[in-house]
Amino acid sequence: MCGIVGAVGDREVSAILLEGLKRLEYRGYDSAGLAVIDSSAARIDRRRQLGKVQALVDDVEASPVDGRIGIAHTRWATHGVPSEANAHPHMSGEHIALVHNGIIENYEELRDELRAAGYCFQSQTDTEVIVHLVEQHFRQSNDLLDAVRQTIKRLEGAYALGVITKDDPSRIIAARAGSPLVIGVGINEHFIASDVLALRPVTDRFVFLEEGDLVEVKQSKLTIWDANGD
Ligand code: GLU
């Protein structure tokens, strides 16, 4: 089982993400990573380390990651060896980053389709197809929520997802089917995580997502669509 943590608020999020990952270490993992939107530089700052969360903490201490919105992950490899290249977050180009817990069963078919469309794969994971699919849809709609909505229609298997884009630094789009994900509700801030334990230091108010839910997580607003789109 891997761990997902995400945060959007009015303060620096990297310490919250790292503390959340530490609190999810009990689930087991082989690598850890985070991606934060540095809005002053208009770029996604991604860090990944093979091994312990502490290696990621050391990396961020040595060279701080600034930003008020980000996603983080501890990986339990299912497709591809434990390595930095296979660690999450995965990115499509420089502008979209994604964390995933679960297994995409039809990833080979999707990978062939995406390769034919010109996407280059940087990892051996099943996960990477998801971020390129999001990018492909985002190219058409320029709307991350719509891009994730279209993407999950194509996925067979299990997933909990957190997705961000530097082109819209106001929101995390999250979704779940077959893997756990909760929303933490703070004061003028929101969080996502695989388990409430990850978010205990920052909130005690939670929304437990149901199968098929799609969520737009903003600093001061949370919107959830169920599997029927309601
Ligand atoms: N299947 C994905 C991978 O191998 C996600 C694994 C996980 O849930 O940590 O990268």
mmCIF file of C-alpha atoms and ligand atoms in Angstrom:
data_model
loop_
_atom_site.group_PDB
_atom_site.id
_atom_site.type_symbol
_atom_site.label_atom_id
_atom_site.label_comp_id
_atom_site.label_asym_id
_atom_site.label_seq_id
_atom_site.Cartn_x
_atom_site.Cartn_y
_atom_site.Cartn_z
ATOM 1 C CA MET A 1 0.000 0.000 0.000
ATOM 2 C CA CYS A 2 1.376 3.357 -0.862
ATOM 3 C CA GLY A 3 0.568 6.691 0.670
ATOM 4 C CA ILE A 4 -0.788 9.879 -0.834
ATOM 5 C CA VAL A 5 -0.793 13.320 0.759
ATOM 6 C CA GLY A 6 -1.809 16.625 -0.817
ATOM 7 C CA ALA A 7 -2.377 20.153 0.463
ATOM 8 C CA VAL A 8 -3.684 23.481 -0.814
ATOM 9 C CA GLY A 9 -3.767 26.477 1.479
ATOM 10 C CA ASP A 10 -2.478 29.863 2.400
ATOM 11 C CA ARG A 11 0.857 28.681 3.800
ATOM 12 C CA GLU A 12 3.879 26.712 2.687
ATOM 13 C CA VAL A 13 2.863 23.063 2.244
ATOM 14 C CA SER A 14 6.119 21.096 1.970
ATOM 15 C CA ALA A 15 6.453 20.495 5.745
ATOM 16 C CA ILE A 16 2.813 19.303 5.882
ATOM 17 C CA LEU A 17 3.407 16.923 2.968
ATOM 18 C CA LEU A 18 6.593 15.491 4.485
ATOM 19 C CA GLU A 19 5.035 15.026 7.926
ATOM 20 C CA GLY A 20 2.082 13.318 6.243
ATOM 21 C CA LEU A 21 4.379 10.924 4.384
ATOM 22 C CA LYS A 22 6.191 10.058 7.620
ATOM 23 C CA ARG A 23 2.868 9.234 9.215
ATOM 24 C CA LEU A 24 2.070 6.875 6.327
ATOM 25 C CA GLU A 25 5.379 4.996 6.554
ATOM 26 C CA TYR A 26 3.657 2.158 8.434
ATOM 27 C CA ARG A 27 1.960 1.184 5.153
ATOM 28 C CA GLY A 28 5.291 0.141 3.618
ATOM 29 C CA TYR A 29 7.024 1.738 0.611
ATOM 30 C CA ASP A 30 10.211 1.739 -1.428
ATOM 31 C CA SER A 31 10.548 5.395 -2.503
ATOM 32 C CA ALA A 32 9.065 8.808 -1.820
ATOM 33 C CA GLY A 33 8.465 12.032 -3.678
ATOM 34 C CA LEU A 34 6.637 15.325 -3.797
ATOM 35 C CA ALA A 35 5.674 18.018 -6.293
ATOM 36 C CA VAL A 36 4.876 21.579 -5.271
ATOM 37 C CA ILE A 37 3.814 24.455 -7.511
ATOM 38 C CA ASP A 38 6.267 27.287 -7.023
ATOM 39 C CA SER A 39 3.957 30.077 -8.135
ATOM 40 C CA SER A 40 6.567 32.828 -8.070
ATOM 41 C CA ALA A 41 8.656 30.839 -10.551
ATOM 42 C CA ALA A 42 5.553 29.405 -12.303
ATOM 43 C CA ARG A 43 6.997 25.895 -12.256
ATOM 44 C CA ILE A 44 6.509 22.539 -10.582
ATOM 45 C CA ASP A 45 9.334 21.655 -8.205
ATOM 46 C CA ARG A 46 9.499 17.854 -8.054
ATOM 47 C CA ARG A 47 11.759 15.840 -5.752
ATOM 48 C CA ARG A 48 12.041 12.052 -5.600
ATOM 49 C CA GLN A 49 14.207 9.702 -3.576
ATOM 50 C CA LEU A 50 14.645 5.946 -3.525
ATOM 51 C CA GLY A 51 14.443 4.623 0.037
ATOM 52 C CA LYS A 52 13.261 6.391 3.155
ATOM 53 C CA VAL A 53 11.085 9.483 3.524
ATOM 54 C CA GLN A 54 13.993 10.881 5.546
ATOM 55 C CA ALA A 55 16.037 11.070 2.326
ATOM 56 C CA LEU A 56 13.316 13.300 0.867
ATOM 57 C CA VAL A 57 13.236 15.394 4.059
ATOM 58 C CA ASP A 58 17.020 15.840 3.800
ATOM 59 C CA ASP A 59 16.712 16.843 0.150
ATOM 60 C CA VAL A 60 14.090 19.506 0.980
ATOM 61 C CA GLU A 61 16.089 20.752 3.957
ATOM 62 C CA ALA A 62 19.169 21.156 1.780
ATOM 63 C CA SER A 63 17.203 22.995 -0.906
ATOM 64 C CA PRO A 64 13.759 24.216 0.228
ATOM 65 C CA VAL A 65 10.627 23.730 -1.867
ATOM 66 C CA ASP A 66 8.354 26.788 -1.845
ATOM 67 C CA GLY A 67 4.673 26.688 -2.639
ATOM 68 C CA ARG A 68 1.162 26.615 -1.270
ATOM 69 C CA ILE A 69 -0.147 23.675 -3.225
ATOM 70 C CA GLY A 70 1.410 20.248 -3.645
ATOM 71 C CA ILE A 71 1.109 16.476 -3.732
ATOM 72 C CA ALA A 72 3.302 13.756 -2.241
ATOM 73 C CA HIS A 73 3.617 9.976 -2.338
ATOM 74 C CA THR A 74 5.244 6.908 -0.902
ATOM 75 C CA ARG A 75 5.411 4.166 -3.533
ATOM 76 C CA TRP A 76 4.955 0.442 -3.194
ATOM 77 C CA ALA A 77 6.135 -0.751 -6.598
ATOM 78 C CA THR A 78 3.720 -2.920 -8.554
ATOM 79 C CA HIS A 79 4.926 -2.176 -12.116
ATOM 80 C CA GLY A 80 8.624 -1.424 -12.554
ATOM 81 C CA VAL A 81 11.495 -1.739 -10.102
ATOM 82 C CA PRO A 82 11.887 0.505 -7.061
ATOM 83 C CA SER A 83 13.915 3.424 -8.466
ATOM 84 C CA GLU A 84 13.929 7.199 -8.565
ATOM 85 C CA ALA A 85 12.655 7.192 -12.157
ATOM 86 C CA ASN A 86 9.679 5.040 -11.156
ATOM 87 C CA ALA A 87 8.927 7.025 -7.992
ATOM 88 C CA HIS A 88 5.925 9.347 -7.981
ATOM 89 C CA PRO A 89 4.934 12.094 -8.686
ATOM 90 C CA HIS A 90 4.995 11.368 -12.396
ATOM 91 C CA MET A 91 4.869 14.263 -14.817
ATOM 92 C CA SER A 92 3.737 14.941 -18.353
ATOM 93 C CA GLY A 93 5.965 17.621 -19.793
ATOM 94 C CA GLU A 94 6.805 20.263 -17.219
ATOM 95 C CA HIS A 95 3.262 21.257 -16.374
ATOM 96 C CA ILE A 96 1.229 18.360 -14.936
ATOM 97 C CA ALA A 97 2.164 16.163 -11.946
ATOM 98 C CA LEU A 98 0.292 13.173 -10.555
ATOM 99 C CA VAL A 99 0.419 10.684 -7.682
ATOM 100 C CA HIS A 100 -1.365 7.343 -7.880
ATOM 101 C CA ASN A 101 -2.120 4.504 -5.536
ATOM 102 C CA GLY A 102 -3.293 1.285 -7.173
ATOM 103 C CA ILE A 103 -2.914 -0.679 -10.382
ATOM 104 C CA ILE A 104 -4.056 0.228 -13.904
ATOM 105 C CA GLU A 105 -4.929 -3.044 -15.584
ATOM 106 C CA ASN A 106 -5.245 -1.730 -19.152
ATOM 107 C CA TYR A 107 -2.017 0.315 -19.019
ATOM 108 C CA GLU A 108 -0.320 -1.548 -21.886
ATOM 109 C CA GLU A 109 -3.097 -0.716 -24.326
ATOM 110 C CA LEU A 110 -3.148 2.912 -23.126
ATOM 111 C CA ARG A 111 0.659 3.180 -23.320
ATOM 112 C CA ASP A 112 0.668 1.959 -26.941
ATOM 113 C CA GLU A 113 -2.012 4.487 -27.813
ATOM 114 C CA LEU A 114 -0.153 7.335 -26.091
ATOM 115 C CA ARG A 115 3.184 6.393 -27.679
ATOM 116 C CA ALA A 116 1.492 6.481 -31.081
ATOM 117 C CA ALA A 117 0.233 9.970 -30.172
ATOM 118 C CA GLY A 118 3.824 11.074 -29.488
ATOM 119 C CA TYR A 119 4.165 10.758 -25.699
ATOM 120 C CA CYS A 120 7.580 9.623 -24.385
ATOM 121 C CA PHE A 121 7.605 7.432 -21.295
ATOM 122 C CA GLN A 122 10.203 8.081 -18.593
ATOM 123 C CA SER A 123 9.276 5.212 -16.250
ATOM 124 C CA GLN A 124 8.289 1.547 -16.232
ATOM 125 C CA THR A 125 5.140 2.216 -14.195
ATOM 126 C CA ASP A 126 1.503 1.680 -15.064
ATOM 127 C CA THR A 127 0.880 5.096 -13.464
ATOM 128 C CA GLU A 128 2.609 7.119 -16.163
ATOM 129 C CA VAL A 129 -0.190 6.441 -18.662
ATOM 130 C CA ILE A 130 -2.573 8.350 -16.387
ATOM 131 C CA VAL A 131 -0.588 11.581 -16.351
ATOM 132 C CA HIS A 132 -0.128 11.548 -20.138
ATOM 133 C CA LEU A 133 -3.836 10.876 -20.652
ATOM 134 C CA VAL A 134 -4.611 13.851 -18.400
ATOM 135 C CA GLU A 135 -2.205 15.954 -20.484
ATOM 136 C CA GLN A 136 -3.825 14.830 -23.718
ATOM 137 C CA HIS A 137 -7.268 15.888 -22.492
ATOM 138 C CA PHE A 138 -5.929 19.063 -20.871
ATOM 139 C CA ARG A 139 -4.544 20.079 -24.259
ATOM 140 C CA GLN A 140 -8.099 20.045 -25.614
ATOM 141 C CA SER A 141 -10.041 21.613 -22.739
ATOM 142 C CA ASN A 142 -7.388 23.584 -20.806
ATOM 143 C CA ASP A 143 -9.357 22.470 -17.739
ATOM 144 C CA LEU A 144 -7.719 20.073 -15.274
ATOM 145 C CA LEU A 145 -11.013 18.964 -13.766
ATOM 146 C CA ASP A 146 -12.422 18.038 -17.150
ATOM 147 C CA ALA A 147 -9.133 16.374 -18.153
ATOM 148 C CA VAL A 148 -9.170 14.116 -15.081
ATOM 149 C CA ARG A 149 -12.879 13.392 -15.568
ATOM 150 C CA GLN A 150 -12.236 12.265 -19.141
ATOM 151 C CA THR A 151 -9.142 10.303 -18.094
ATOM 152 C CA ILE A 152 -10.755 8.192 -15.386
ATOM 153 C CA LYS A 153 -13.360 7.030 -17.892
ATOM 154 C CA ARG A 154 -10.505 5.229 -19.675
ATOM 155 C CA LEU A 155 -8.978 3.542 -16.608
ATOM 156 C CA GLU A 156 -9.567 -0.087 -15.687
ATOM 157 C CA GLY A 157 -8.254 -1.133 -12.297
ATOM 158 C CA ALA A 158 -7.799 0.573 -8.952
ATOM 159 C CA TYR A 159 -6.770 4.112 -8.260
ATOM 160 C CA ALA A 160 -6.598 6.964 -5.836
ATOM 161 C CA LEU A 161 -5.222 10.023 -7.624
ATOM 162 C CA GLY A 162 -4.014 13.521 -6.887
ATOM 163 C CA VAL A 163 -3.225 15.792 -9.848
ATOM 164 C CA ILE A 164 -1.903 19.356 -10.130
ATOM 165 C CA THR A 165 -0.910 21.650 -12.973
ATOM 166 C CA LYS A 166 1.233 24.770 -12.847
ATOM 167 C CA ASP A 167 -1.153 26.264 -15.410
ATOM 168 C CA ASP A 168 -3.856 26.412 -12.707
ATOM 169 C CA PRO A 169 -2.203 26.596 -9.266
ATOM 170 C CA SER A 170 -5.518 26.975 -7.412
ATOM 171 C CA ARG A 171 -6.620 23.350 -7.183
ATOM 172 C CA ILE A 172 -5.818 19.691 -6.730
ATOM 173 C CA ILE A 173 -8.048 17.300 -8.636
ATOM 174 C CA ALA A 174 -8.496 13.984 -6.827
ATOM 175 C CA ALA A 175 -10.391 10.788 -7.596
ATOM 176 C CA ARG A 176 -10.803 7.355 -6.119
ATOM 177 C CA ALA A 177 -11.971 3.912 -7.199
ATOM 178 C CA GLY A 178 -10.709 0.836 -5.412
ATOM 179 C CA SER A 179 -8.054 2.629 -3.347
ATOM 180 C CA PRO A 180 -8.670 4.748 -0.238
ATOM 181 C CA LEU A 181 -8.647 8.565 -0.171
ATOM 182 C CA VAL A 182 -9.919 11.058 2.395
ATOM 183 C CA ILE A 183 -10.262 14.822 2.304
ATOM 184 C CA GLY A 184 -9.115 16.865 5.276
ATOM 185 C CA VAL A 185 -11.004 20.104 5.865
ATOM 186 C CA GLY A 186 -9.001 22.891 7.477
ATOM 187 C CA ILE A 187 -9.570 26.601 8.026
ATOM 188 C CA ASN A 188 -9.059 28.145 4.614
ATOM 189 C CA GLU A 189 -7.107 25.061 3.518
ATOM 190 C CA HIS A 190 -7.835 21.523 2.335
ATOM 191 C CA PHE A 191 -5.892 18.293 2.219
ATOM 192 C CA ILE A 192 -6.044 14.842 0.680
ATOM 193 C CA ALA A 193 -4.552 11.645 2.096
ATOM 194 C CA SER A 194 -4.727 7.867 1.977
ATOM 195 C CA ASP A 195 -5.426 7.788 5.712
ATOM 196 C CA VAL A 196 -6.612 10.318 8.303
ATOM 197 C CA LEU A 197 -3.440 9.641 10.316
ATOM 198 C CA ALA A 198 -1.430 11.616 7.776
ATOM 199 C CA LEU A 199 -3.474 14.761 8.445
ATOM 200 C CA ARG A 200 -3.965 14.634 12.215
ATOM 201 C CA PRO A 201 -1.509 17.495 12.846
ATOM 202 C CA VAL A 202 -3.465 19.850 10.562
ATOM 203 C CA THR A 203 -7.154 18.969 10.964
ATOM 204 C CA ASP A 204 -9.672 16.749 12.713
ATOM 205 C CA ARG A 205 -12.426 17.198 10.123
ATOM 206 C CA PHE A 206 -12.597 14.647 7.321
ATOM 207 C CA VAL A 207 -14.709 13.719 4.326
ATOM 208 C CA PHE A 208 -14.439 10.052 3.381
ATOM 209 C CA LEU A 209 -14.713 9.640 -0.366
ATOM 210 C CA GLU A 210 -16.841 6.956 -1.928
ATOM 211 C CA GLU A 211 -16.122 4.716 -4.883
ATOM 212 C CA GLY A 212 -16.079 6.686 -8.123
ATOM 213 C CA ASP A 213 -15.897 10.135 -6.508
ATOM 214 C CA LEU A 214 -14.138 12.980 -8.331
ATOM 215 C CA VAL A 215 -13.069 15.997 -6.274
ATOM 216 C CA GLU A 216 -11.951 19.558 -6.875
ATOM 217 C CA VAL A 217 -9.911 20.624 -3.851
ATOM 218 C CA LYS A 218 -9.337 24.374 -3.539
ATOM 219 C CA GLN A 219 -8.091 26.480 -0.668
ATOM 220 C CA SER A 220 -11.548 27.603 0.442
ATOM 221 C CA LYS A 221 -13.875 25.316 -1.501
ATOM 222 C CA LEU A 222 -14.419 21.597 -1.907
ATOM 223 C CA THR A 223 -16.628 20.105 -4.641
ATOM 224 C CA ILE A 224 -17.334 16.381 -4.923
ATOM 225 C CA TRP A 225 -19.047 14.598 -7.820
ATOM 226 C CA ASP A 226 -20.231 11.053 -7.300
ATOM 227 C CA ALA A 227 -19.906 8.217 -9.801
ATOM 228 C CA ASN A 228 -23.111 9.415 -11.530
ATOM 229 C CA GLY A 229 -21.686 12.909 -11.992
ATOM 230 C CA ASP A 230 -24.048 14.413 -9.383
HETATM 231 N N1 GLU B 1 1.181 0.897 -9.616
HETATM 232 C C1 GLU B 1 1.903 2.083 -9.293
HETATM 233 C C2 GLU B 1 3.405 1.901 -9.394
HETATM 234 O O1 GLU B 1 3.880 0.812 -9.464
HETATM 235 C C3 GLU B 1 1.510 2.635 -7.929
HETATM 236 C C4 GLU B 1 1.970 1.766 -6.806
HETATM 237 C C5 GLU B 1 1.501 2.265 -5.461
HETATM 238 O O2 GLU B 1 0.283 2.190 -5.193
HETATM 239 O O3 GLU B 1 2.371 2.718 -4.698
HETATM 240 O O4 GLU B 1 4.115 2.853 -9.424
#
